[in-house]
């Protein structure tokens, strides 16, 4: 919703709510930070949220409504599907024979208004509302997770509360489990668990059996959060249902199992990766939710910038060599490699991958899934792929010496190879390859660039600016070289040439209805290490990862911690979040 600052100033002056000086200051600050002047005025306490929203309504000629605590007819509410309501912040609340009144945060979203008109056949009358009202209205769509599960369990679970299949006894047969997995209450419970996870934008669902209960947790923005506690008596039935969906063995409870299934609806499409592991109190399930309709990322949207961005663009254009992404599980390595492949995915290039699992489907790329259970490993698959005349190869992970050797040989023989390694830093990847049995001179001849990364939570728009005092600057100076940080900030024109660390802006999270802890979403912090001729000689001599890291920094590499602090000064994240993720 765009409002001309001049118009806003005129309306505020006419209203007498605020002085001209305060308005001008807010407009200037908003322009510098990419915010709305009204949001700045509210943050500064110059005007209350309710008043600025009414001013917006007057400017746009759209009535403002506050609907917190109002009773809405469920049949009217459901005229806008819940996923659409959440995605576009629009809720239907009043209907007549010909009209439908809808509350919106952005009443100028004409595309959504036109969609609702076509869907309902009614004249849509948009009304402006605030975030508090929108949160209340969205909550009406569904009861809380506890209430929804409580009704299912109390009202319909009688058929399985005392059966052998639901008590987790060792004597459960495949037929018993198959039967209980098809019962309506269990289907509803599993479907609801997954639906809530998708609506909350969770990346993983953890279902963990304890002695007397079944705990469900969601990983949202990298943080595990308790979602629900279910009765232990339904544990076997819930896990059996997930096994049925994943085509796994129902009566196998002693060995780990891995599977996958798809979730499709008109609004979303997810591939779900399932891991089942025997634990003391039963079987633990982790389901990873992978959106299949995700739009292509860009390196910029992943958090790359400045020299690091240029180096990646240069190296992805090379026809031979190796690009490695390193970091722990769930740090976004595969997404980085997919984004690099997308940059070179043209009709004149043959790109082939071998993965475990295939996380995202990409058009015009030949993706292969390994199957260790039938002897189809990374190494076997890589041998076959090399006979498929590829120009670019992506290997999901270098796990053993055989795969490492084949990947290095592929990079030596006219292929560009992309892969991942589990190391803590970019420099640590080179000694790791030596540990896997690759000759140092071969590593020096093939590895072009190494990206190490972590994911940090990003600040929601309701953030608060502050400046560090001398004590805080001194504490930060124990972790990073402040002169280097200032140079990075000046080089990318984030701060003026003569700025000191006390003048550099940082930001704090501000809780809001949309982001209770002040964060929403994640972005990468990276270090991009190019293997220079000097470093190639160091690898052949067998120097340590620490010495390689020191040389890379002397060559101008920005470390992950430095990249995180760089992003903190831009209001993307906070210093505390960066330290939480990068400090080992």
mmCIF file of N, CA, C and O in Angstrom, residues 7 26 64 82 134 145 189 201 212 239 245 258 271 274 283 304 306 347 367 395 403 411 417 453-454 461 470 486 545:
data_model
loop_
_atom_site.group_PDB
_atom_site.id
_atom_site.type_symbol
_atom_site.label_atom_id
_atom_site.label_comp_id
_atom_site.label_asym_id
_atom_site.label_seq_id
_atom_site.Cartn_x
_atom_site.Cartn_y
_atom_site.Cartn_z
ATOM 1 N N UNK A 7 1.086 13.827 0.469
ATOM 2 C CA UNK A 7 -0.333 13.701 0.813
ATOM 3 C C UNK A 7 -0.499 13.415 2.306
ATOM 4 O O UNK A 7 -1.359 13.988 2.984
ATOM 5 N N UNK A 26 10.316 12.315 10.143
ATOM 6 C CA UNK A 26 9.878 10.932 9.898
ATOM 7 C C UNK A 26 9.971 10.584 8.416
ATOM 8 O O UNK A 26 10.366 9.472 8.058
ATOM 9 N N UNK A 64 -12.190 2.669 7.220
ATOM 10 C CA UNK A 64 -11.379 1.856 8.125
ATOM 11 C C UNK A 64 -12.303 1.108 9.077
ATOM 12 O O UNK A 64 -13.255 1.684 9.610
ATOM 13 N N UNK A 82 -8.820 -20.056 3.345
ATOM 14 C CA UNK A 82 -7.845 -19.712 4.378
ATOM 15 C C UNK A 82 -6.439 -19.425 3.830
ATOM 16 O O UNK A 82 -5.825 -18.425 4.219
ATOM 17 N N UNK A 134 -6.588 -8.125 11.768
ATOM 18 C CA UNK A 134 -6.306 -9.203 10.816
ATOM 19 C C UNK A 134 -5.890 -10.481 11.537
ATOM 20 O O UNK A 134 -6.314 -11.581 11.187
ATOM 21 N N UNK A 145 -4.711 -25.532 17.777
ATOM 22 C CA UNK A 145 -4.309 -26.918 17.534
ATOM 23 C C UNK A 145 -4.825 -27.826 18.644
ATOM 24 O O UNK A 145 -5.335 -28.923 18.393
ATOM 25 N N UNK A 189 -5.996 -36.565 12.262
ATOM 26 C CA UNK A 189 -4.915 -36.095 13.127
ATOM 27 C C UNK A 189 -3.659 -35.816 12.306
ATOM 28 O O UNK A 189 -3.041 -34.756 12.423
ATOM 29 N N UNK A 201 4.502 -22.204 8.242
ATOM 30 C CA UNK A 201 5.749 -22.142 7.469
ATOM 31 C C UNK A 201 6.872 -22.904 8.158
ATOM 32 O O UNK A 201 8.028 -22.460 8.216
ATOM 33 N N UNK A 212 4.815 -41.256 28.543
ATOM 34 C CA UNK A 212 3.364 -41.178 28.718
ATOM 35 C C UNK A 212 2.665 -40.306 27.677
ATOM 36 O O UNK A 212 1.464 -40.117 27.760
ATOM 37 N N UNK A 239 1.978 -43.139 13.741
ATOM 38 C CA UNK A 239 3.185 -43.531 13.008
ATOM 39 C C UNK A 239 2.829 -44.502 11.882
ATOM 40 O O UNK A 239 3.391 -44.445 10.782
ATOM 41 N N UNK A 245 1.453 -43.571 4.220
ATOM 42 C CA UNK A 245 1.642 -42.487 3.252
ATOM 43 C C UNK A 245 2.996 -42.589 2.555
ATOM 44 O O UNK A 245 3.131 -42.261 1.377
ATOM 45 N N UNK A 258 13.375 -44.780 5.757
ATOM 46 C CA UNK A 258 13.272 -43.481 5.090
ATOM 47 C C UNK A 258 12.300 -43.595 3.930
ATOM 48 O O UNK A 258 12.323 -44.587 3.187
ATOM 49 N N UNK A 271 6.604 -31.713 -1.200
ATOM 50 C CA UNK A 271 7.186 -33.044 -1.138
ATOM 51 C C UNK A 271 7.655 -33.232 0.305
ATOM 52 O O UNK A 271 8.351 -32.364 0.851
ATOM 53 N N UNK A 274 10.484 -38.299 4.824
ATOM 54 C CA UNK A 274 10.171 -38.927 6.114
ATOM 55 C C UNK A 274 11.351 -39.760 6.604
ATOM 56 O O UNK A 274 11.921 -40.549 5.843
ATOM 57 N N UNK A 283 8.916 -45.091 18.243
ATOM 58 C CA UNK A 283 9.573 -44.663 17.016
ATOM 59 C C UNK A 283 9.426 -43.150 16.866
ATOM 60 O O UNK A 283 8.324 -42.613 16.996
ATOM 61 N N UNK A 304 23.965 -13.228 -0.745
ATOM 62 C CA UNK A 304 25.288 -12.914 -1.294
ATOM 63 C C UNK A 304 25.320 -11.459 -1.753
ATOM 64 O O UNK A 304 24.313 -10.927 -2.246
ATOM 65 N N UNK A 306 28.288 -7.933 -2.846
ATOM 66 C CA UNK A 306 29.638 -7.410 -3.007
ATOM 67 C C UNK A 306 30.571 -8.337 -3.755
ATOM 68 O O UNK A 306 30.214 -8.976 -4.745
ATOM 69 N N UNK A 347 19.741 -24.052 -22.838
ATOM 70 C CA UNK A 347 19.559 -25.198 -23.743
ATOM 71 C C UNK A 347 20.859 -25.814 -24.257
ATOM 72 O O UNK A 347 20.870 -26.983 -24.650
ATOM 73 N N UNK A 367 17.833 -35.162 -13.004
ATOM 74 C CA UNK A 367 18.054 -35.416 -11.585
ATOM 75 C C UNK A 367 17.868 -36.901 -11.265
ATOM 76 O O UNK A 367 16.872 -37.512 -11.649
ATOM 77 N N UNK A 395 26.699 -33.193 -7.363
ATOM 78 C CA UNK A 395 26.693 -34.367 -6.484
ATOM 79 C C UNK A 395 26.150 -33.906 -5.137
ATOM 80 O O UNK A 395 26.716 -33.000 -4.509
ATOM 81 N N UNK A 403 33.554 -41.570 -3.682
ATOM 82 C CA UNK A 403 32.832 -40.451 -4.316
ATOM 83 C C UNK A 403 33.752 -39.249 -4.485
ATOM 84 O O UNK A 403 33.725 -38.572 -5.518
ATOM 85 N N UNK A 411 36.159 -33.393 -12.321
ATOM 86 C CA UNK A 411 36.547 -31.985 -12.443
ATOM 87 C C UNK A 411 37.836 -31.826 -13.250
ATOM 88 O O UNK A 411 38.070 -30.794 -13.871
ATOM 89 N N UNK A 417 32.004 -29.387 -11.575
ATOM 90 C CA UNK A 417 31.376 -30.222 -10.550
ATOM 91 C C UNK A 417 30.951 -29.352 -9.369
ATOM 92 O O UNK A 417 31.744 -28.560 -8.854
ATOM 93 N N UNK A 453 28.459 -21.644 4.839
ATOM 94 C CA UNK A 453 27.284 -20.841 5.180
ATOM 95 C C UNK A 453 26.525 -21.351 6.383
ATOM 96 O O UNK A 453 26.663 -22.500 6.799
ATOM 97 N N UNK A 454 25.743 -20.454 6.972
ATOM 98 C CA UNK A 454 24.762 -20.743 8.017
ATOM 99 C C UNK A 454 23.516 -19.934 7.687
ATOM 100 O O UNK A 454 23.566 -18.995 6.886
ATOM 101 N N UNK A 461 9.565 -6.359 9.865
ATOM 102 C CA UNK A 461 9.646 -4.929 9.552
ATOM 103 C C UNK A 461 9.533 -4.039 10.789
ATOM 104 O O UNK A 461 9.987 -2.894 10.777
ATOM 105 N N UNK A 470 30.470 2.556 23.842
ATOM 106 C CA UNK A 470 31.878 2.172 23.785
ATOM 107 C C UNK A 470 32.119 0.769 24.338
ATOM 108 O O UNK A 470 32.934 -0.002 23.816
ATOM 109 N N UNK A 486 34.704 -1.944 9.277
ATOM 110 C CA UNK A 486 34.448 -0.601 8.748
ATOM 111 C C UNK A 486 34.851 -0.497 7.282
ATOM 112 O O UNK A 486 34.175 0.169 6.487
ATOM 113 N N UNK A 545 43.913 -26.056 8.287
ATOM 114 C CA UNK A 545 42.759 -25.242 7.882
ATOM 115 C C UNK A 545 42.883 -23.822 8.425
ATOM 116 O O UNK A 545 42.488 -22.854 7.766
#
